[in-house]
Amino acid sequence: MKVVVQRCKEASVTVSGDIVGKIDQGLMVLVGVTHEDTEKDAKYLVEKIAGLRIFEDDLGKMNHSVVDMGGAILSVSQFTLYGDCRKGRRPNFMAAAKPDIAKDLYEYFNRELIAKGIHVETGQFGEMMDVSFTNWGPVTLIIDSRVDA
């Protein structure tokens, strides 16, 4: 699995003109799933995201996690994270997991975040979504569950 984590002041996702997920301060997380991913990959990313110290303390140092500051997560499925752009001009998405497999693992990932006590809002898997957020910092990190990635 691969995620793009962005610290945000606010974030929302809209489907067909309706807001389906919205948070205040916290993390905007784009989630991609590939064929070999398992619950182990999801758990690794949940632990990493929940513990990332990317929010400032009183001294301006990045010492607090989203859990420490009581923030929320807006989780949005993003198969295009596995787009291969090395050849040609059209990305190849063959590395992205099939929708039924990806949806199950994405939902498991979100349930595990909730089990950590984090408020999680989501987009709608497989739908065309408009995502809006204010990147705070900006702070953006890319995390892959594969050590050899």
PDB file of C-alpha atoms in Angstrom:
ATOM      1  CA  MET A   1       0.000   0.000   0.000  1.00  0.00           C
ATOM      2  CA  LYS A   2       1.025   3.544  -0.600  1.00  0.00           C
ATOM      3  CA  VAL A   3      -0.292   6.706   1.060  1.00  0.00           C
ATOM      4  CA  VAL A   4       0.175  10.412   0.595  1.00  0.00           C
ATOM      5  CA  VAL A   5      -0.225  12.117   3.978  1.00  0.00           C
ATOM      6  CA  GLN A   6      -0.825  15.853   4.053  1.00  0.00           C
ATOM      7  CA  ARG A   7      -1.189  17.876   7.217  1.00  0.00           C
ATOM      8  CA  CYS A   8      -4.256  20.052   6.788  1.00  0.00           C
ATOM      9  CA  LYS A   9      -6.174  22.865   8.441  1.00  0.00           C
ATOM     10  CA  GLU A  10      -9.402  21.535   6.900  1.00  0.00           C
ATOM     11  CA  ALA A  11     -10.429  19.064   4.208  1.00  0.00           C
ATOM     12  CA  SER A  12     -13.561  17.844   2.470  1.00  0.00           C
ATOM     13  CA  VAL A  13     -14.626  15.486  -0.287  1.00  0.00           C
ATOM     14  CA  THR A  14     -17.669  15.991  -2.476  1.00  0.00           C
ATOM     15  CA  VAL A  15     -19.493  13.467  -4.690  1.00  0.00           C
ATOM     16  CA  SER A  16     -22.135  14.696  -7.151  1.00  0.00           C
ATOM     17  CA  GLY A  17     -22.307  18.042  -5.350  1.00  0.00           C
ATOM     18  CA  ASP A  18     -22.806  16.553  -1.869  1.00  0.00           C
ATOM     19  CA  ILE A  19     -20.150  16.712   0.865  1.00  0.00           C
ATOM     20  CA  VAL A  20     -19.585  13.089   1.936  1.00  0.00           C
ATOM     21  CA  GLY A  21     -16.612  13.656   4.241  1.00  0.00           C
ATOM     22  CA  LYS A  22     -15.278  16.696   6.061  1.00  0.00           C
ATOM     23  CA  ILE A  23     -12.692  17.341   8.792  1.00  0.00           C
ATOM     24  CA  ASP A  24     -11.079  20.274  10.534  1.00  0.00           C
ATOM     25  CA  GLN A  25      -7.381  20.070  11.550  1.00  0.00           C
ATOM     26  CA  GLY A  26      -5.723  16.753  10.924  1.00  0.00           C
ATOM     27  CA  LEU A  27      -4.515  14.683   8.014  1.00  0.00           C
ATOM     28  CA  MET A  28      -5.637  14.349   4.421  1.00  0.00           C
ATOM     29  CA  VAL A  29      -4.664  10.789   3.424  1.00  0.00           C
ATOM     30  CA  LEU A  30      -4.774   9.463  -0.139  1.00  0.00           C
ATOM     31  CA  VAL A  31      -4.675   5.643  -0.126  1.00  0.00           C
ATOM     32  CA  GLY A  32      -3.512   3.366  -2.941  1.00  0.00           C
ATOM     33  CA  VAL A  33      -3.607  -0.442  -2.957  1.00  0.00           C
ATOM     34  CA  THR A  34      -1.587  -2.796  -5.164  1.00  0.00           C
ATOM     35  CA  HIS A  35      -2.022  -6.530  -5.882  1.00  0.00           C
ATOM     36  CA  GLU A  36       0.238  -7.994  -3.197  1.00  0.00           C
ATOM     37  CA  ASP A  37      -1.039  -5.861  -0.324  1.00  0.00           C
ATOM     38  CA  THR A  38      -2.474  -7.519   2.770  1.00  0.00           C
ATOM     39  CA  GLU A  39      -3.861  -6.507   6.152  1.00  0.00           C
ATOM     40  CA  LYS A  40      -0.249  -6.472   7.366  1.00  0.00           C
ATOM     41  CA  ASP A  41       0.474  -3.587   4.976  1.00  0.00           C
ATOM     42  CA  ALA A  42      -2.610  -1.718   6.193  1.00  0.00           C
ATOM     43  CA  LYS A  43      -1.654  -2.197   9.856  1.00  0.00           C
ATOM     44  CA  TYR A  44       1.875  -0.961   9.176  1.00  0.00           C
ATOM     45  CA  LEU A  45       0.527   2.224   7.613  1.00  0.00           C
ATOM     46  CA  VAL A  46      -2.041   2.753  10.372  1.00  0.00           C
ATOM     47  CA  GLU A  47       0.685   2.548  13.025  1.00  0.00           C
ATOM     48  CA  LYS A  48       2.948   4.859  11.043  1.00  0.00           C
ATOM     49  CA  ILE A  49       0.252   7.471  10.347  1.00  0.00           C
ATOM     50  CA  ALA A  50      -1.165   7.456  13.891  1.00  0.00           C
ATOM     51  CA  GLY A  51       2.304   8.022  15.339  1.00  0.00           C
ATOM     52  CA  LEU A  52       3.757  10.509  12.845  1.00  0.00           C
ATOM     53  CA  ARG A  53       4.993  13.512  14.793  1.00  0.00           C
ATOM     54  CA  ILE A  54       4.240  16.241  12.259  1.00  0.00           C
ATOM     55  CA  PHE A  55       2.273  18.746  14.353  1.00  0.00           C
ATOM     56  CA  GLU A  56       4.074  21.466  16.307  1.00  0.00           C
ATOM     57  CA  ASP A  57       4.337  21.641  20.061  1.00  0.00           C
ATOM     58  CA  ASP A  58       4.438  24.902  22.046  1.00  0.00           C
ATOM     59  CA  LEU A  59       8.047  25.442  20.965  1.00  0.00           C
ATOM     60  CA  GLY A  60       7.290  25.054  17.251  1.00  0.00           C
ATOM     61  CA  LYS A  61       8.915  21.611  16.989  1.00  0.00           C
ATOM     62  CA  MET A  62       7.183  18.768  15.172  1.00  0.00           C
ATOM     63  CA  ASN A  63       6.561  16.652  18.265  1.00  0.00           C
ATOM     64  CA  HIS A  64       2.848  15.804  18.162  1.00  0.00           C
ATOM     65  CA  SER A  65       0.910  13.198  16.219  1.00  0.00           C
ATOM     66  CA  VAL A  66      -2.645  13.449  14.936  1.00  0.00           C
ATOM     67  CA  VAL A  67      -3.648  11.370  17.986  1.00  0.00           C
ATOM     68  CA  ASP A  68      -1.817  13.725  20.388  1.00  0.00           C
ATOM     69  CA  MET A  69      -3.572  16.792  18.998  1.00  0.00           C
ATOM     70  CA  GLY A  70      -7.011  15.179  18.730  1.00  0.00           C
ATOM     71  CA  GLY A  71      -7.105  15.675  14.966  1.00  0.00           C
ATOM     72  CA  ALA A  72      -9.078  13.766  12.380  1.00  0.00           C
ATOM     73  CA  ILE A  73      -8.266  11.997   9.119  1.00  0.00           C
ATOM     74  CA  LEU A  74      -9.958  12.376   5.756  1.00  0.00           C
ATOM     75  CA  SER A  75      -9.163   9.117   3.944  1.00  0.00           C
ATOM     76  CA  VAL A  76      -9.685   8.992   0.177  1.00  0.00           C
ATOM     77  CA  SER A  77      -9.047   5.964  -2.032  1.00  0.00           C
ATOM     78  CA  GLN A  78      -6.655   6.822  -4.867  1.00  0.00           C
ATOM     79  CA  PHE A  79      -5.789   4.045  -7.326  1.00  0.00           C
ATOM     80  CA  THR A  80      -3.770   6.519  -9.400  1.00  0.00           C
ATOM     81  CA  LEU A  81      -1.005   6.379  -6.766  1.00  0.00           C
ATOM     82  CA  TYR A  82       0.001   3.211  -8.609  1.00  0.00           C
ATOM     83  CA  GLY A  83       0.101   4.894 -12.014  1.00  0.00           C
ATOM     84  CA  ASP A  84       3.330   4.063 -13.856  1.00  0.00           C
ATOM     85  CA  CYS A  85       4.456   7.053 -15.919  1.00  0.00           C
ATOM     86  CA  ARG A  86       7.851   5.742 -17.029  1.00  0.00           C
ATOM     87  CA  LYS A  87       6.792   4.992 -20.606  1.00  0.00           C
ATOM     88  CA  GLY A  88       4.741   7.121 -22.942  1.00  0.00           C
ATOM     89  CA  ARG A  89       2.337   9.829 -21.910  1.00  0.00           C
ATOM     90  CA  ARG A  90      -0.573   7.800 -20.600  1.00  0.00           C
ATOM     91  CA  PRO A  91      -0.104   6.307 -17.110  1.00  0.00           C
ATOM     92  CA  ASN A  92      -0.327   2.531 -16.815  1.00  0.00           C
ATOM     93  CA  PHE A  93      -2.493   1.478 -13.857  1.00  0.00           C
ATOM     94  CA  MET A  94      -1.797  -2.270 -14.014  1.00  0.00           C
ATOM     95  CA  ALA A  95      -0.110  -2.154 -10.584  1.00  0.00           C
ATOM     96  CA  ALA A  96      -3.316  -0.943  -8.898  1.00  0.00           C
ATOM     97  CA  ALA A  97      -5.332  -3.712  -7.238  1.00  0.00           C
ATOM     98  CA  LYS A  98      -8.691  -4.725  -8.694  1.00  0.00           C
ATOM     99  CA  PRO A  99     -11.557  -2.685  -7.175  1.00  0.00           C
ATOM    100  CA  ASP A 100     -13.060  -5.480  -5.044  1.00  0.00           C
ATOM    101  CA  ILE A 101      -9.711  -6.303  -3.426  1.00  0.00           C
ATOM    102  CA  ALA A 102      -8.722  -2.644  -3.032  1.00  0.00           C
ATOM    103  CA  LYS A 103     -12.084  -1.690  -1.490  1.00  0.00           C
ATOM    104  CA  ASP A 104     -11.878  -4.400   1.176  1.00  0.00           C
ATOM    105  CA  LEU A 105      -8.341  -3.405   2.185  1.00  0.00           C
ATOM    106  CA  TYR A 106      -9.160   0.322   2.087  1.00  0.00           C
ATOM    107  CA  GLU A 107     -12.146  -0.236   4.387  1.00  0.00           C
ATOM    108  CA  TYR A 108     -10.010  -2.396   6.712  1.00  0.00           C
ATOM    109  CA  PHE A 109      -7.400   0.410   6.807  1.00  0.00           C
ATOM    110  CA  ASN A 110     -10.085   2.918   7.840  1.00  0.00           C
ATOM    111  CA  ARG A 111     -11.518   0.610  10.528  1.00  0.00           C
ATOM    112  CA  GLU A 112      -8.028   0.177  11.999  1.00  0.00           C
ATOM    113  CA  LEU A 113      -7.542   3.970  12.152  1.00  0.00           C
ATOM    114  CA  ILE A 114     -10.881   4.274  13.954  1.00  0.00           C
ATOM    115  CA  ALA A 115      -9.799   1.525  16.368  1.00  0.00           C
ATOM    116  CA  LYS A 116      -6.849   3.806  17.285  1.00  0.00           C
ATOM    117  CA  GLY A 117      -9.361   6.388  18.473  1.00  0.00           C
ATOM    118  CA  ILE A 118      -8.999   8.651  15.433  1.00  0.00           C
ATOM    119  CA  HIS A 119     -12.065  10.297  13.925  1.00  0.00           C
ATOM    120  CA  VAL A 120     -12.065   9.210  10.267  1.00  0.00           C
ATOM    121  CA  GLU A 121     -14.122  10.625   7.428  1.00  0.00           C
ATOM    122  CA  THR A 122     -13.934   9.128   3.926  1.00  0.00           C
ATOM    123  CA  GLY A 123     -14.760   9.686   0.319  1.00  0.00           C
ATOM    124  CA  GLN A 124     -16.776   7.123  -1.631  1.00  0.00           C
ATOM    125  CA  PHE A 125     -14.729   4.299  -3.081  1.00  0.00           C
ATOM    126  CA  GLY A 126     -14.798   4.144  -6.877  1.00  0.00           C
ATOM    127  CA  GLU A 127     -16.676   7.417  -7.328  1.00  0.00           C
ATOM    128  CA  MET A 128     -15.534  10.593  -9.065  1.00  0.00           C
ATOM    129  CA  MET A 129     -14.681  12.860  -6.142  1.00  0.00           C
ATOM    130  CA  ASP A 130     -13.770  16.504  -5.697  1.00  0.00           C
ATOM    131  CA  VAL A 131     -11.267  16.856  -2.854  1.00  0.00           C
ATOM    132  CA  SER A 132     -10.582  20.214  -1.259  1.00  0.00           C
ATOM    133  CA  PHE A 133      -8.157  20.980   1.557  1.00  0.00           C
ATOM    134  CA  THR A 134      -5.748  23.511   2.957  1.00  0.00           C
ATOM    135  CA  ASN A 135      -2.291  21.967   3.206  1.00  0.00           C
ATOM    136  CA  TRP A 136      -0.842  23.245   6.476  1.00  0.00           C
ATOM    137  CA  GLY A 137       2.843  24.064   6.233  1.00  0.00           C
ATOM    138  CA  PRO A 138       2.825  22.660   3.617  1.00  0.00           C
ATOM    139  CA  VAL A 139       3.633  19.224   5.002  1.00  0.00           C
ATOM    140  CA  THR A 140       3.342  16.287   2.583  1.00  0.00           C
ATOM    141  CA  LEU A 141       4.772  12.789   3.061  1.00  0.00           C
ATOM    142  CA  ILE A 142       4.649   9.671   0.886  1.00  0.00           C
ATOM    143  CA  ILE A 143       4.742   6.380   2.756  1.00  0.00           C
ATOM    144  CA  ASP A 144       4.926   2.917   1.193  1.00  0.00           C
ATOM    145  CA  SER A 145       4.264  -0.215   3.215  1.00  0.00           C
ATOM    146  CA  ARG A 146       6.858  -2.093   1.170  1.00  0.00           C
ATOM    147  CA  VAL A 147      10.356  -1.845   2.608  1.00  0.00           C
ATOM    148  CA  ASP A 148      11.916  -2.482  -0.793  1.00  0.00           C
ATOM    149  CA  ALA A 149       9.783   0.165  -2.571  1.00  0.00           C
TER     150      ALA A 149
END
